[in-house]
Coordinates of C-alpha atoms in Angstrom, one line a residue:
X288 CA -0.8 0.8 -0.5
X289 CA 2.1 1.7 -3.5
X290 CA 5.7 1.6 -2.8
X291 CA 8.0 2.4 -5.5
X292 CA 9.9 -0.7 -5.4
X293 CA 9.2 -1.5 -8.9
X294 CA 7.8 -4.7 -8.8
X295 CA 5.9 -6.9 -11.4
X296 CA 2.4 -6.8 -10.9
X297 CA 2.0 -9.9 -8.5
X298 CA -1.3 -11.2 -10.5
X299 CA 1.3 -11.1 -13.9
X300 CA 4.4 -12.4 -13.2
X301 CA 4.3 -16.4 -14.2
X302 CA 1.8 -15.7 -16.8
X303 CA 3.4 -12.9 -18.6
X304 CA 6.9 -13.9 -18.5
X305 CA 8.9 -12.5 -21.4
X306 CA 10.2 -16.2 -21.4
X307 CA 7.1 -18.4 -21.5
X308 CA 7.1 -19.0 -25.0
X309 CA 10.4 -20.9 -24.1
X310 CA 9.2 -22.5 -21.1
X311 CA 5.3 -24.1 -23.0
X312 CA 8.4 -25.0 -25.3
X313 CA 10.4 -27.2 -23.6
X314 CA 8.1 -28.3 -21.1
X315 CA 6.1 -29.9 -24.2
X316 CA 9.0 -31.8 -25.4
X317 CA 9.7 -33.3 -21.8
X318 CA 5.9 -34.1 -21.7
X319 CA 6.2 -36.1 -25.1
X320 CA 9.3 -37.4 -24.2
X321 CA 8.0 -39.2 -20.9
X322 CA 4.5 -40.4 -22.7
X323 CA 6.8 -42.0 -26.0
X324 CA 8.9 -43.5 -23.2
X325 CA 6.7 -44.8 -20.9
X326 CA 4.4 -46.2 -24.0
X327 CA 1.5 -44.6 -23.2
X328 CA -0.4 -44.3 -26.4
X329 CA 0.7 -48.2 -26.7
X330 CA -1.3 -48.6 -23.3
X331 CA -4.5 -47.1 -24.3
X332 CA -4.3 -48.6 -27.7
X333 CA -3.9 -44.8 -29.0
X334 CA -2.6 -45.2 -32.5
X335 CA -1.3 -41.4 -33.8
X336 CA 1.6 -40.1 -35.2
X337 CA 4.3 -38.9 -33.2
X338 CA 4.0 -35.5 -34.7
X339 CA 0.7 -35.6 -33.6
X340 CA 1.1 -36.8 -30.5
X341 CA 3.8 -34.0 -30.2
X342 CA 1.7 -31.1 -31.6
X343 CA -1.6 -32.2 -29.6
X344 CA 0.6 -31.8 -26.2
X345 CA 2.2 -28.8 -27.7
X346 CA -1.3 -27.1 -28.6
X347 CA -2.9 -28.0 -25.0
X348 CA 0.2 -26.9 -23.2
X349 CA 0.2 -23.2 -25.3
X350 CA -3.6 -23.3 -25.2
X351 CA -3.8 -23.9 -21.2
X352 CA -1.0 -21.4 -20.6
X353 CA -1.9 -18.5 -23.2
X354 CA -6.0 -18.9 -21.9
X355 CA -4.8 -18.2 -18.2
X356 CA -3.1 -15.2 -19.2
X357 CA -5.6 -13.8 -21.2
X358 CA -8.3 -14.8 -18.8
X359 CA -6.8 -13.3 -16.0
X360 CA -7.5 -9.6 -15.8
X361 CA -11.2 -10.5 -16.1
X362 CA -11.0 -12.3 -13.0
X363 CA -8.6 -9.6 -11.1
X364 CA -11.7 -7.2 -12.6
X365 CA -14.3 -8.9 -10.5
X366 CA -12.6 -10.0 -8.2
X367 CA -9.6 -7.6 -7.0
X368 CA -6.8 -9.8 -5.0
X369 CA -6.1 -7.1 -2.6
X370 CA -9.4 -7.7 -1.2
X371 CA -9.7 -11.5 -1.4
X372 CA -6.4 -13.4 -2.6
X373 CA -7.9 -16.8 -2.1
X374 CA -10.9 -16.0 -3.7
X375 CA -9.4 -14.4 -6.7
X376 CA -6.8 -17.7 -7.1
X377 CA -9.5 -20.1 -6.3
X378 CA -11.5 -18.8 -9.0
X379 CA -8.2 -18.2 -11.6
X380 CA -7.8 -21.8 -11.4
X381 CA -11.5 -22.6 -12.0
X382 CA -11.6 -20.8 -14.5
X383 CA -8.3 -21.8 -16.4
X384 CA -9.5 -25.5 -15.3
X385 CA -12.6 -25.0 -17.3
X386 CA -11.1 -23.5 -20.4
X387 CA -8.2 -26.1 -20.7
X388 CA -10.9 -29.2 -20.9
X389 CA -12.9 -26.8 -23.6
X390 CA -9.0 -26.4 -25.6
X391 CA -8.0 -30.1 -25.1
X392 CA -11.7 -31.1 -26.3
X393 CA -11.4 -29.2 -29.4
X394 CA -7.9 -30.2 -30.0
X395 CA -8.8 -33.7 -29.6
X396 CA -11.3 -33.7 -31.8
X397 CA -10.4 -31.6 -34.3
X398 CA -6.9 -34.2 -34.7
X399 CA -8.6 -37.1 -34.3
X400 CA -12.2 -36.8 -36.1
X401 CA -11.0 -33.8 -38.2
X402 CA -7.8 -35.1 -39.6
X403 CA -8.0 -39.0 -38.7
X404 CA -11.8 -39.4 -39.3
X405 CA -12.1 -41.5 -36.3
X406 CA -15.3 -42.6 -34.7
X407 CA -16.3 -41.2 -31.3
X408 CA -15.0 -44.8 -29.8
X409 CA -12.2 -44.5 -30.8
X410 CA -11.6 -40.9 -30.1
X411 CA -12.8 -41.7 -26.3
X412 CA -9.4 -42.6 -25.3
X413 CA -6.9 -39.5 -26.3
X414 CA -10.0 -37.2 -25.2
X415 CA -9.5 -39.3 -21.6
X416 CA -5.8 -38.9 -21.8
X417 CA -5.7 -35.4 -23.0
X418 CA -8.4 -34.1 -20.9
X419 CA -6.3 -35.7 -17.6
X420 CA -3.0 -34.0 -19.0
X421 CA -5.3 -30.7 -19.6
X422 CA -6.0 -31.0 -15.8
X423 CA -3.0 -31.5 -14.6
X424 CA -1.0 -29.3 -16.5
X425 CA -3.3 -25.9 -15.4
X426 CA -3.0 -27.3 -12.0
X427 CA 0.8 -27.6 -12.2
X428 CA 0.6 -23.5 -13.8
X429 CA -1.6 -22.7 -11.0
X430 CA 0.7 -24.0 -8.4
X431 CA 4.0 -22.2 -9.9
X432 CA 1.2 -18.7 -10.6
X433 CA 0.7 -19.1 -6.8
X434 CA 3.9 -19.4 -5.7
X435 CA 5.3 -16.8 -7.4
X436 CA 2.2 -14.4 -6.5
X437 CA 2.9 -15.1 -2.5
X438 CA 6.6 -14.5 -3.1
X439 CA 6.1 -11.6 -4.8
X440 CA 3.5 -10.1 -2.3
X441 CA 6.3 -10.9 0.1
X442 CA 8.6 -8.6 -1.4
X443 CA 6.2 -6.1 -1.7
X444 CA 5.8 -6.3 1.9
X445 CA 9.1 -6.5 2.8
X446 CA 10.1 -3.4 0.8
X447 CA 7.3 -2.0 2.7
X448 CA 8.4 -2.4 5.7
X449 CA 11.8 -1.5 4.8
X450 CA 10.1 2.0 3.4
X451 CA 8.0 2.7 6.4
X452 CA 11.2 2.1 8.6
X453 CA 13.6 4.5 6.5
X454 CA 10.2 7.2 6.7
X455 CA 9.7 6.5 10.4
X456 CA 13.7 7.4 11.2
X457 CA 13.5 10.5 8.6
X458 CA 10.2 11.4 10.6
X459 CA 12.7 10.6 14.0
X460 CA 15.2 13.1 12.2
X461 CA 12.6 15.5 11.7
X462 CA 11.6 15.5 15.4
X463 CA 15.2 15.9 16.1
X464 CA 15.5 19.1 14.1
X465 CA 12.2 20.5 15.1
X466 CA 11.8 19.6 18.2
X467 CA 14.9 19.1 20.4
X468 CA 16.7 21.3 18.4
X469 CA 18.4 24.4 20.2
X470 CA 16.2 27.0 18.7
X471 CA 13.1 25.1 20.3
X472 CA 14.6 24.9 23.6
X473 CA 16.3 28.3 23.6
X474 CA 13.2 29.5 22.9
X475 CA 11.2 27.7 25.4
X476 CA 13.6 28.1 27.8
X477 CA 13.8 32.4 27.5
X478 CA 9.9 32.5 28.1
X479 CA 10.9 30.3 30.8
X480 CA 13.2 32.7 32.2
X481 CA 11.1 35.6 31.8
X482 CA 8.3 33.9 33.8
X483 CA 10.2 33.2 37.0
X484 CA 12.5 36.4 37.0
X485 CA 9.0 38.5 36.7
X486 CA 7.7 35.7 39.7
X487 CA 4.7 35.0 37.4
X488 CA 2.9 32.3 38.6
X489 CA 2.2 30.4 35.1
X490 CA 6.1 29.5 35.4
X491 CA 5.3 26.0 37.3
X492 CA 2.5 24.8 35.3
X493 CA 5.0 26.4 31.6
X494 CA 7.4 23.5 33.3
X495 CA 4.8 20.8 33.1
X496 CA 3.3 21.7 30.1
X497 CA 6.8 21.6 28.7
X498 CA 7.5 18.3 30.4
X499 CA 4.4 16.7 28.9
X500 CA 5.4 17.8 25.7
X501 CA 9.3 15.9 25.5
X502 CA 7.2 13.3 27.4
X503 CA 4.6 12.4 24.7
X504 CA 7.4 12.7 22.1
X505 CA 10.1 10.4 23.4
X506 CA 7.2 7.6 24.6
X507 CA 5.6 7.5 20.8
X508 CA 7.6 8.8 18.3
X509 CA 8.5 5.3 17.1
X510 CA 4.7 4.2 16.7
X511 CA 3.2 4.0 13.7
X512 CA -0.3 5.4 14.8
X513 CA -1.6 6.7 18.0
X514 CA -5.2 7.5 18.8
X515 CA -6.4 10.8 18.5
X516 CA -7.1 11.8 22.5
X517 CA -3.7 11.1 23.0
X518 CA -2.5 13.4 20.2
X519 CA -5.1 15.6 21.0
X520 CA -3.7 15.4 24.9
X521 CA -0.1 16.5 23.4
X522 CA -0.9 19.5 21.2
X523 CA -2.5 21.4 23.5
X524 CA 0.6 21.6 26.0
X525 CA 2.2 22.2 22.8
X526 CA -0.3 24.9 21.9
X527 CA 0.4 26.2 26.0
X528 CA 4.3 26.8 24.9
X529 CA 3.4 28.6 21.5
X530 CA 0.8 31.2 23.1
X531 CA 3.3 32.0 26.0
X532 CA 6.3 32.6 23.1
X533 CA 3.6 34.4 20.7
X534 CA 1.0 35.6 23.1
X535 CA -1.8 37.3 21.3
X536 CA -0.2 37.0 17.7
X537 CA -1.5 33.1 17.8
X538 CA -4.9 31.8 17.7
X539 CA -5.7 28.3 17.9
X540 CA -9.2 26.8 17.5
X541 CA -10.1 23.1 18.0
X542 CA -13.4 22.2 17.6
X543 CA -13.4 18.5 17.5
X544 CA -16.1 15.7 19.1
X545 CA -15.3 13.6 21.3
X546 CA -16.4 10.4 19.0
X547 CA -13.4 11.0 16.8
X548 CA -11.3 10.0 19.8
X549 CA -10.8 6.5 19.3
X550 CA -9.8 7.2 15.9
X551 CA -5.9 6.5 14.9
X552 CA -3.4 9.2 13.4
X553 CA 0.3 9.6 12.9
X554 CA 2.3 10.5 15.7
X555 CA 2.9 14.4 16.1
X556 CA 1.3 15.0 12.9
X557 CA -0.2 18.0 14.2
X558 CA 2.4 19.5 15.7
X559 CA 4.2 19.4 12.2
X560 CA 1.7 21.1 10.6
X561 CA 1.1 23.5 13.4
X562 CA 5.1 24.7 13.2
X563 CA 4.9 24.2 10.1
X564 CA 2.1 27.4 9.4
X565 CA 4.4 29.3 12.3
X566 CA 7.3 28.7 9.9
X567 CA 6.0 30.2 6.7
X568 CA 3.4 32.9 7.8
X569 CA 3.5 36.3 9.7
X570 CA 2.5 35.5 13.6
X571 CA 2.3 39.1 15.2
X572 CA -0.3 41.0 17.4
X573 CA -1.3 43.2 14.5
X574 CA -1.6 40.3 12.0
X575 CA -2.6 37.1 14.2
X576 CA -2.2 34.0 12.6
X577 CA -5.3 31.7 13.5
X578 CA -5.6 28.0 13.3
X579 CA -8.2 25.8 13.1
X580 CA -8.3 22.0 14.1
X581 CA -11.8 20.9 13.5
X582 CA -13.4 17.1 12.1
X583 CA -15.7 16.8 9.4
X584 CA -17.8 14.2 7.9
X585 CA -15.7 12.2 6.0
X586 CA -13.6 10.9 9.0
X587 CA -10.9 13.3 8.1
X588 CA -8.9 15.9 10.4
X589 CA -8.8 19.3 8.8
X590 CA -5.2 21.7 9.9
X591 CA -5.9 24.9 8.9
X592 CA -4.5 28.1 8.8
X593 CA -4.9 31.9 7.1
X594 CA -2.3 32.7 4.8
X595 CA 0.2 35.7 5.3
X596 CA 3.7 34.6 4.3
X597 CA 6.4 36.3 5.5
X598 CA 8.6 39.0 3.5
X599 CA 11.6 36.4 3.5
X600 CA 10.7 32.8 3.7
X601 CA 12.7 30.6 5.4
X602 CA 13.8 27.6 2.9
X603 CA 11.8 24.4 3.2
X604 CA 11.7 21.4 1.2
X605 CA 8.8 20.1 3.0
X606 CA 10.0 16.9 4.0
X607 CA 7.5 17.3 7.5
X608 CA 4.7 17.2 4.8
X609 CA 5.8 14.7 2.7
X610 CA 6.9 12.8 5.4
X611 CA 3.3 12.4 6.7
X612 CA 2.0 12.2 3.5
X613 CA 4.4 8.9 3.0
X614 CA 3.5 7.6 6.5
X615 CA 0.2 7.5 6.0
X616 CA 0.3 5.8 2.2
X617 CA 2.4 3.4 3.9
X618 CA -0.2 2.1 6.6
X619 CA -3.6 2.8 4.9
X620 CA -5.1 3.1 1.7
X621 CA -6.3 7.0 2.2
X622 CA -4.2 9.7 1.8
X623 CA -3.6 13.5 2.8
X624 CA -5.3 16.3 0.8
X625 CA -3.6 19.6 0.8
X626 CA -5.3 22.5 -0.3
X627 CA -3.9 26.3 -0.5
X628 CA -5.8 28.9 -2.0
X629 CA -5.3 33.1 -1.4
X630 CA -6.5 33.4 1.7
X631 CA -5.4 29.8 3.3
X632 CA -3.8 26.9 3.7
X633 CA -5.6 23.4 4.5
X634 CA -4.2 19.7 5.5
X635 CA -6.5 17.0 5.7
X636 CA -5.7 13.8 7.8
X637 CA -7.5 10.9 7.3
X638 CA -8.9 9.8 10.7
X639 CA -8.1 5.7 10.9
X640 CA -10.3 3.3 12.7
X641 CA -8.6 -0.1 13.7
X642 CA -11.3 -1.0 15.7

């Protein structure tokens, strides 16, 4: 799921820090500063220059830190952390782990026996020392790299949830203006009239159909998803209203199996989509407008409709569109194909199974 929130990517922030240079730095110092005072090298009968000393920790320290960042997308590579965040830090650390004892290895050696000339004896020691401190310090990286990487998925998820809340009002909005809005009742309300002054006997079952329709609305409009029978169980009351208002100039198909309907979808998503085609295109007797609700293979919902737009066209900025479009980056990872060609105009919704 991507939010526009802006934020570092969660695998890079400790180890990419625009002030790490800074931090292997001073942490180095502090480092020397505690062995020199504690008189560790005197303990293990280490006998090296402070410089040394001083550039050994400095060299494991850089080494340790700069490996890790280099190493890391590799890892994220095979192993992505949105599918397995343990995993993928289990592994970092491993890795790092592995690399820092290769570093601090070489650096001992290459100090001692390079520039001292010291026997392996007497190299045994620092190697001990260093390769403890090599340990230790890519643990202690490892720890902050996780720390930050759970805080920042945190944030990501909070901004989430702070997204899909502002998109679930706007979509709220939108069910206010298209739905409760005067038009829609004044227009539900004429056929209405017409019904029971000509005594037709559809009048009663208009009022339920009608009834169902503010019904379903007002119970899930604050869901996220809802499975498809019940959508499915909405939109054709909602399809009852339209063909009464547009008789003969509507067409609606739905061809859809009855093993898509456990399947989870956003709330009134087809009803946006249905007005939506009744805003923009011709709906008369002469010129019908037809739409088609029908599944394929790919566990996506297919909306669509032949193309005729009107002379004048109403404005739109196509917030219900992009409001479902948002929706359903927000709660999945599969999102809503649009396609329009000369003759048409085709939404697919991706069908979700939480099961």
């Amino acid at each position: 799921m991507n939010v526009g929130t802006d934020l570092i990517d969660i695998q890079y922030v400790m180890f990419t820090h625009r002030y790490r240079y800074f931090f292997i730095g001073l942490l180095s110092l502090y480092t020397f500063m505690n062995t020199a005072l504690c008189n560790v090298y005197h303990y293990f009968s280490i006998d090296i220059e402070w410089y040394y000393a001083l550039l050994t920790i400095f060299l494991i320290t850089f080494g340790t830190w700069e490996a890790n960042r280099l190493v890391n997308p590799f890892v994220k590579k095979r192993i992505p952390p949105e599918e397995n965040r343990f995993r993928y830090l289990f592994t970092f650390f491993g890795t790092g782990l592995v690399i820092s004892f290769i570093l601090s290895f070489g650096i001992v050696m290459f100090i001692g026996a390079g520039l001292h000339h010291n026997t392996w004896s007497q190299n045994l020691n620092p190697l001990k020392l260093n390769l403890i401190y090599a340990g230790l310090i890519n643990l202690f990286f490892h720890l902050l790299n996780t720390i930050f990487f759970f805080f920042s998925a945190y944030k990501k998820q909070w901004a989430e949830a702070e997204e899909l809340r502002r998109i679930s009002s706007q979509a709220e909005i939108q069910l206010v203006k298209s739905q409760i809005n005067p038009h829609f009742l004044f227009n539900n309300l004429n056929v209405l009239s017409n019904m029971v002054m000509k005594d037709n006997p559809e009048a009663n079952k208009f009022i339920e159909e009608f009834s169902k329709v503010y019904r379903y609305i007002l119970n899930n409009h604050q869901k996220e998803v809802v499975e498809l029978r019940s959508e499915l169980a909405f939109i054709r009351p909602y399809i009852f209203l339209l063909e009464q208002r547009f008789a003969e100039g509507l067409k609606v198909d739905i061809q859809i199996p009855e093993k898509y309907n456990t399947y989870f979808i956003i709330p009134v998503a087809l009803q946006m989509l249905i007005e939506n085609a009744i805003k923009h295109n011709i709906v008369s007797r002469s010129k019908p407008l037809v739409i088609e609700l029908h599944a394929n293979g790919n566990q996506t919902l297919v909306v669509r409709n032949n193309l005729q737009p009107r002379a004048q066209q109403e404005f739109s900025n196509q917030i219900g569109l992009k409001n479902i479009m948002k929706r359903y980056e927000l709660i999945s990872d599969k999102n809503v194909s649009v396609k329009k060609s000369e003759t048409f105009f085709e939404v697919e919704l991706p069908l979700l199974n939480l099961n």
